[in-house]
Amino acid sequence: GKSHWLRVCAYTGAAAKNVDGTTIHSTFRMFDVSPKADSDTNELDKTSKLEQNIKHAKFIFIDEISMVAPHLLSAMNKRIIIAKRCKNLATRFPLCHIVCLGDFMQYSPTEGGPLWETAPNKSKNVILGRQLWRSSNTVLFLTEVKRQEFDKAFQDMLERQRTGKGSNRDYHILLKKIIRAGDAIHSSTIYIVCRNVVRCAINNMRSKQQAQLENETLLISVAEDKHNKQPLQPHLTKRLLALPDNKTSNYPGKLPLLKNMPVMIKQNLHTELSMCNGMRGHLYQVILDSREPPPPVNTGEPHFLKYMPVLLLVQLPPKDCPVRLPGLPAGVVPIYPRTKAFTTYVEFSGGKKKVT
């Protein structure tokens, strides 16, 4: 009966989802906070929603604290003062307890320095944020590892890497996990790669293998590219579609679509419903354009669509995404095509052309 006393949040959508919380920016209703500014430009924005979020909160848990910069902690303090309608604007985290969790040897803030930094800074928000952090009165060290508790050797290796004390033995442990040319690619295994080209190649190969295994037609959705709002010449279109997606603002020119294929959300769409960066699900259904000729079925081969699909229905875990739209199973949500502007260079025999 006291759940309204508790708020759990984290800097990233993926971390917030893992702790059944929301992002810091969503919790505190702030979407334009900069370390260079001396005021929070969203102080009075959406105050009613802010009060609904944290007015009655007595305990606020912040996960992945290493990613929180001083100016952001200062902005959070201001939002609490607004939500709780405190007259003393110098109050520090009024009427609530702040519990921070994380490891400062992990990811640092994407903008601004870490909370523990002492380098000179003239920004009032940064100075206040550092003061707020130094006002912490209790520190607990958690030493029991849970994620790798059944692989002690790997756990010890990670700890040595974390503190910069890696050894040749650690090097050989990691070597055993590297795949080489000729090694089988298993559909149920997660691979970490350092190049986008390799990632795209593995994903495309998996899609083709799965389509052949299930004897299902692999639909290929092709991007509708334009240059200055005009259709591209055919030779430029062909070369643009062949580019890896790290050259096209992370939007693939050709997207393979296969029912039940794994899907990962790469943006925070709705963190309260766990529709956030890193959320995994699978493709439930492809809704084709009404002009699309019926594609062949049960071929096990790729089929290029003439038009982009109207939308994709994606199945997310119902326990994580408690959404039930009319006529659809629990956890199934629509994902619509998006228009994205980007600039890249397309090479061809006559030279190189800048395309926007």
Coordinates of C-alpha atoms in Angstrom, one line a residue:
G1 CA 0.0 0.0 0.0
K2 CA 3.1 2.3 0.0
S3 CA 4.3 1.8 -3.5
H4 CA 3.8 5.5 -4.2
W5 CA 6.7 6.1 -1.7
L6 CA 9.1 4.4 -4.1
R7 CA 10.6 5.6 -7.4
V8 CA 13.2 3.6 -9.4
C9 CA 15.1 5.1 -12.3
A10 CA 18.2 4.9 -14.4
Y11 CA 20.0 6.9 -17.0
T12 CA 19.4 4.5 -20.0
G13 CA 16.2 2.9 -21.0
A14 CA 17.8 -0.6 -21.0
A15 CA 19.0 -0.1 -17.4
A16 CA 15.7 1.3 -16.3
K17 CA 13.9 -1.7 -17.8
N18 CA 16.2 -4.1 -16.0
V19 CA 15.2 -2.6 -12.6
D20 CA 11.5 -2.2 -13.5
G21 CA 11.8 1.5 -13.5
T22 CA 11.8 4.5 -15.9
T23 CA 14.6 6.7 -17.2
I24 CA 15.8 9.6 -15.2
H25 CA 14.6 12.1 -17.8
S26 CA 11.1 10.5 -17.9
T27 CA 10.8 10.3 -14.1
F28 CA 11.9 13.9 -13.5
R29 CA 10.2 15.3 -16.7
M30 CA 13.3 16.9 -18.0
F31 CA 14.4 16.7 -21.6
D32 CA 16.8 19.6 -22.2
V33 CA 19.5 19.6 -19.5
S34 CA 23.0 20.8 -20.4
P35 CA 26.1 21.2 -18.3
K36 CA 26.8 24.5 -20.0
A37 CA 23.5 26.1 -18.8
D38 CA 23.1 27.7 -15.4
S39 CA 19.4 27.0 -15.3
D40 CA 17.1 24.1 -16.1
T41 CA 15.1 25.2 -19.2
N42 CA 12.3 22.7 -18.2
E43 CA 11.8 23.9 -14.6
L44 CA 8.1 24.7 -15.1
D45 CA 7.4 22.3 -18.0
K46 CA 4.8 19.6 -17.3
T47 CA 4.7 20.3 -13.6
S48 CA 1.5 18.3 -13.0
K49 CA 3.1 15.2 -14.5
L50 CA 6.2 15.8 -12.4
E51 CA 4.2 16.1 -9.2
Q52 CA 2.4 12.9 -10.1
N53 CA 5.7 11.1 -10.5
I54 CA 7.6 12.2 -7.4
K55 CA 5.5 14.4 -5.1
H56 CA 4.8 11.5 -2.7
A57 CA 8.1 9.7 -3.2
K58 CA 10.1 9.1 -0.1
F59 CA 12.7 6.8 -1.6
I60 CA 14.2 7.4 -5.0
F61 CA 16.6 4.7 -6.4
I62 CA 19.0 5.8 -9.1
D63 CA 20.8 2.9 -10.9
E64 CA 23.9 3.2 -13.1
I65 CA 25.0 6.3 -11.1
S66 CA 28.3 6.3 -12.9
M67 CA 26.5 7.7 -16.0
V68 CA 25.0 10.6 -14.1
A69 CA 26.9 13.9 -14.4
P70 CA 26.9 16.6 -11.8
H71 CA 24.6 19.0 -13.8
L72 CA 22.1 16.2 -14.1
L73 CA 22.0 15.5 -10.4
S74 CA 21.6 19.2 -9.8
A75 CA 18.7 19.3 -12.2
M76 CA 17.1 16.3 -10.4
N77 CA 17.3 18.1 -7.1
K78 CA 15.6 21.2 -8.6
R79 CA 12.8 19.0 -10.0
I80 CA 12.2 17.5 -6.5
I81 CA 12.0 21.0 -5.0
I82 CA 9.4 21.9 -7.6
A83 CA 7.4 18.7 -7.2
K84 CA 7.3 19.0 -3.4
R85 CA 6.6 22.7 -3.6
C86 CA 9.5 23.7 -1.2
K87 CA 9.9 27.4 -0.5
N88 CA 13.6 27.0 0.3
L89 CA 15.2 26.6 -3.1
A90 CA 18.5 25.8 -1.4
T91 CA 17.1 22.5 0.1
R92 CA 19.0 19.3 -0.9
F93 CA 16.7 16.5 -1.9
P94 CA 13.8 17.6 0.3
L95 CA 11.5 15.1 2.0
C96 CA 13.0 12.0 0.4
H97 CA 16.0 9.7 0.5
I98 CA 18.2 9.2 -2.5
V99 CA 19.8 5.7 -3.0
C100 CA 22.4 5.5 -5.7
L101 CA 23.7 2.2 -7.1
G102 CA 26.5 1.6 -9.7
D103 CA 30.2 1.2 -10.3
F104 CA 32.3 4.2 -11.3
M105 CA 34.7 2.0 -13.2
Q106 CA 31.9 1.4 -15.7
Y107 CA 30.3 3.8 -18.2
S108 CA 30.9 7.5 -17.5
P109 CA 28.5 10.3 -18.4
T110 CA 27.9 10.9 -22.1
E111 CA 28.0 14.7 -21.4
G112 CA 30.0 16.3 -18.6
G113 CA 32.4 14.7 -16.1
P114 CA 31.7 12.1 -13.4
L115 CA 30.3 13.1 -10.0
W116 CA 33.6 12.5 -8.2
E117 CA 35.6 14.7 -10.5
T118 CA 37.2 17.8 -8.9
A119 CA 38.5 19.7 -11.9
P120 CA 37.7 23.4 -11.8
N121 CA 34.3 24.3 -13.3
K122 CA 32.4 27.6 -13.3
S123 CA 28.9 26.2 -14.0
K124 CA 26.6 26.6 -11.1
N125 CA 24.8 23.4 -11.9
V126 CA 28.0 21.4 -12.0
I127 CA 29.2 22.9 -8.7
L128 CA 25.9 22.2 -7.0
G129 CA 25.8 18.6 -8.4
R130 CA 29.2 17.9 -6.9
Q131 CA 28.2 19.3 -3.6
L132 CA 25.1 17.1 -3.6
W133 CA 27.1 14.0 -4.3
R134 CA 29.6 14.8 -1.5
S135 CA 26.7 15.2 0.9
S136 CA 26.1 11.4 0.7
N137 CA 26.3 10.1 4.3
T138 CA 26.3 6.3 3.8
V139 CA 28.3 4.1 1.5
L140 CA 27.9 0.4 1.1
F141 CA 30.2 -1.9 -1.0
L142 CA 28.4 -4.8 -2.7
T143 CA 31.0 -7.6 -3.3
E144 CA 28.9 -10.6 -4.2
V145 CA 28.7 -11.2 -8.0
K146 CA 25.4 -12.7 -9.3
R147 CA 25.5 -12.5 -13.1
Q148 CA 28.6 -14.8 -13.5
E149 CA 28.3 -16.7 -10.2
F150 CA 28.4 -20.1 -12.0
D151 CA 31.6 -19.3 -13.9
K152 CA 34.2 -18.3 -11.3
A153 CA 37.1 -18.2 -13.8
F154 CA 35.3 -15.8 -16.1
Q155 CA 34.1 -13.8 -13.1
D156 CA 37.7 -13.4 -11.8
M157 CA 38.9 -12.5 -15.3
L158 CA 36.3 -9.7 -15.5
E159 CA 37.3 -8.3 -12.1
R160 CA 41.0 -8.1 -13.2
Q161 CA 40.0 -6.4 -16.4
R162 CA 37.9 -4.0 -14.5
T163 CA 40.8 -2.9 -12.3
G164 CA 43.4 -2.9 -15.2
K165 CA 45.2 -6.0 -13.9
G166 CA 44.7 -8.3 -16.9
S167 CA 47.1 -11.2 -17.5
N168 CA 48.2 -13.5 -20.3
R169 CA 45.8 -16.1 -18.8
D170 CA 42.9 -13.7 -19.3
Y171 CA 44.0 -13.2 -22.9
H172 CA 43.8 -16.9 -23.6
I173 CA 40.4 -17.2 -21.9
L174 CA 39.1 -14.6 -24.3
L175 CA 40.8 -16.2 -27.3
K176 CA 38.7 -19.3 -26.8
K177 CA 35.5 -17.2 -27.3
I178 CA 36.6 -15.8 -30.7
I179 CA 35.0 -17.4 -33.8
R180 CA 37.1 -17.8 -36.9
A181 CA 36.6 -18.3 -40.6
G182 CA 34.8 -21.6 -41.2
D183 CA 33.3 -21.7 -37.7
A184 CA 29.5 -22.4 -37.6
I185 CA 27.2 -19.5 -36.8
H186 CA 24.5 -20.7 -34.4
S187 CA 21.2 -18.9 -34.4
S188 CA 20.8 -19.1 -30.7
T189 CA 24.2 -17.6 -29.8
I190 CA 24.8 -13.9 -29.2
Y191 CA 27.9 -12.5 -30.9
I192 CA 29.9 -9.4 -30.1
V193 CA 31.5 -7.7 -33.1
C194 CA 33.5 -4.5 -33.5
R195 CA 32.4 -3.7 -37.0
N196 CA 29.0 -2.9 -38.3
V197 CA 29.7 -4.6 -41.6
V198 CA 30.2 -7.9 -39.8
R199 CA 27.1 -7.4 -37.7
C200 CA 24.9 -6.8 -40.8
A201 CA 26.5 -9.8 -42.6
I202 CA 25.8 -12.2 -39.6
N203 CA 22.2 -10.9 -39.3
N204 CA 21.5 -11.3 -43.0
M205 CA 23.0 -14.8 -43.0
R206 CA 21.0 -15.9 -40.0
S207 CA 17.8 -14.6 -41.7
K208 CA 18.5 -16.6 -44.8
Q209 CA 19.4 -19.8 -42.9
Q210 CA 16.2 -19.5 -40.8
A211 CA 14.0 -19.0 -43.8
Q212 CA 15.4 -22.1 -45.5
L213 CA 15.1 -24.1 -42.3
E214 CA 11.4 -23.2 -41.9
N215 CA 10.7 -23.1 -45.7
E216 CA 9.4 -19.6 -45.3
T217 CA 9.7 -16.7 -47.7
L218 CA 12.2 -14.1 -46.6
L219 CA 10.7 -10.7 -47.3
I220 CA 13.2 -7.9 -48.0
S221 CA 12.0 -4.3 -47.4
V222 CA 13.9 -1.8 -49.5
A223 CA 14.4 1.8 -48.4
E224 CA 12.8 4.5 -50.6
D225 CA 15.8 6.9 -50.9
K226 CA 15.6 10.4 -52.3
H227 CA 18.2 13.2 -52.8
N228 CA 16.9 16.7 -52.1
K229 CA 13.4 15.2 -52.1
Q230 CA 13.8 13.9 -55.6
P231 CA 14.1 10.2 -56.7
L232 CA 17.7 9.0 -57.1
Q233 CA 19.2 7.9 -60.4
P234 CA 19.2 4.1 -60.6
H235 CA 23.0 3.7 -60.4
L236 CA 23.1 5.8 -57.3
T237 CA 20.2 3.9 -55.7
K238 CA 22.0 0.6 -56.2
R239 CA 25.2 1.8 -54.6
L240 CA 23.4 3.5 -51.7
L241 CA 21.4 0.4 -50.9
A242 CA 24.7 -1.6 -50.8
L243 CA 26.2 0.7 -48.1
P244 CA 26.4 -0.7 -44.5
D245 CA 24.0 1.0 -42.1
N246 CA 26.8 2.8 -40.2
K247 CA 27.2 4.9 -43.4
T248 CA 23.4 5.7 -43.5
S249 CA 22.8 6.9 -39.9
N250 CA 22.1 3.3 -38.8
Y251 CA 19.2 2.8 -41.1
P252 CA 19.6 -0.3 -43.3
G253 CA 18.9 0.0 -47.0
K254 CA 17.6 -3.5 -47.2
L255 CA 15.8 -5.0 -44.1
P256 CA 15.1 -8.8 -44.0
L257 CA 11.7 -9.7 -42.5
L258 CA 10.9 -13.2 -41.3
K259 CA 8.0 -14.1 -39.0
N260 CA 9.3 -14.9 -35.5
M261 CA 12.8 -13.4 -36.3
P262 CA 14.5 -11.7 -33.2
V263 CA 13.9 -8.0 -33.0
M264 CA 15.7 -5.4 -30.8
I265 CA 14.3 -1.9 -30.1
K266 CA 17.1 0.6 -30.6
Q267 CA 15.4 3.7 -29.3
N268 CA 13.5 4.7 -26.2
L269 CA 9.9 4.6 -27.5
H270 CA 8.0 4.3 -24.2
T271 CA 10.2 3.4 -21.2
E272 CA 7.2 3.1 -18.8
L273 CA 6.0 0.2 -20.9
S274 CA 9.6 -1.2 -21.3
M275 CA 9.6 -0.2 -25.0
C276 CA 13.2 1.0 -24.7
N277 CA 16.6 0.7 -26.2
G278 CA 17.8 -2.9 -25.8
M279 CA 14.3 -4.4 -25.4
R280 CA 14.1 -7.7 -27.3
G281 CA 11.1 -9.4 -28.9
H282 CA 10.2 -11.1 -32.2
L283 CA 8.5 -10.2 -35.4
Y284 CA 4.8 -11.2 -35.1
Q285 CA 3.4 -10.0 -38.5
V286 CA 4.3 -7.8 -41.5
I287 CA 1.4 -5.6 -42.7
L288 CA 2.0 -5.1 -46.4
D289 CA 1.1 -2.1 -48.5
S290 CA -2.3 -2.5 -50.3
R291 CA -0.5 -2.1 -53.6
E292 CA 1.9 -4.9 -52.9
P293 CA 1.4 -8.0 -55.2
P294 CA 1.0 -11.2 -53.1
P295 CA 4.5 -12.5 -52.4
P296 CA 5.2 -16.2 -53.0
V297 CA 4.8 -18.4 -49.9
N298 CA 6.9 -21.3 -48.5
T299 CA 9.9 -20.8 -50.8
G300 CA 12.7 -20.5 -48.3
E301 CA 14.2 -17.8 -50.6
P302 CA 14.4 -14.0 -50.4
H303 CA 11.6 -11.9 -52.0
F304 CA 12.1 -8.2 -52.5
L305 CA 9.0 -6.1 -51.7
K306 CA 7.9 -3.5 -54.2
Y307 CA 6.6 -1.1 -51.5
M308 CA 7.6 -0.6 -47.9
P309 CA 5.3 -2.3 -45.4
V310 CA 2.7 -0.2 -43.8
L311 CA 3.8 -1.4 -40.3
L312 CA 5.4 -4.3 -38.4
L313 CA 3.7 -5.9 -35.5
V314 CA 6.4 -6.8 -32.9
Q315 CA 5.8 -9.2 -30.0
L316 CA 7.4 -8.1 -26.8
P317 CA 7.4 -10.1 -23.6
P318 CA 4.0 -9.5 -22.0
K319 CA 5.4 -9.6 -18.5
D320 CA 7.7 -6.6 -19.5
C321 CA 5.3 -4.8 -21.8
P322 CA 1.8 -4.9 -20.3
V323 CA 0.1 -3.7 -23.5
R324 CA -3.0 -5.2 -25.1
L325 CA -4.3 -3.5 -28.2
P326 CA -7.7 -4.5 -29.6
G327 CA -7.6 -7.6 -31.6
L328 CA -4.0 -8.4 -30.8
P329 CA -2.3 -10.7 -28.2
A330 CA -0.8 -9.1 -25.1
G331 CA 2.6 -7.5 -25.7
V332 CA 2.1 -7.0 -29.5
V333 CA 2.8 -3.4 -30.6
P334 CA 3.0 -1.7 -34.0
I335 CA 6.3 -0.3 -35.3
Y336 CA 5.8 2.2 -38.2
P337 CA 8.3 3.2 -41.0
R338 CA 10.3 6.4 -40.3
T339 CA 11.8 9.0 -42.6
K340 CA 15.4 9.9 -41.7
A341 CA 17.6 12.6 -43.3
F342 CA 21.3 11.9 -43.5
T343 CA 24.3 12.7 -45.6
T344 CA 26.7 10.2 -47.0
Y345 CA 29.0 9.6 -50.0
V346 CA 28.4 7.1 -52.8
E347 CA 31.3 5.9 -54.8
F348 CA 31.0 4.8 -58.5
S349 CA 33.2 4.5 -61.5
G350 CA 32.9 8.2 -62.3
G351 CA 33.9 9.4 -58.9
K352 CA 32.2 10.1 -55.6
K353 CA 28.9 11.9 -55.0
K354 CA 27.6 13.5 -51.8
V355 CA 24.0 12.4 -51.2
T356 CA 21.6 14.0 -48.7

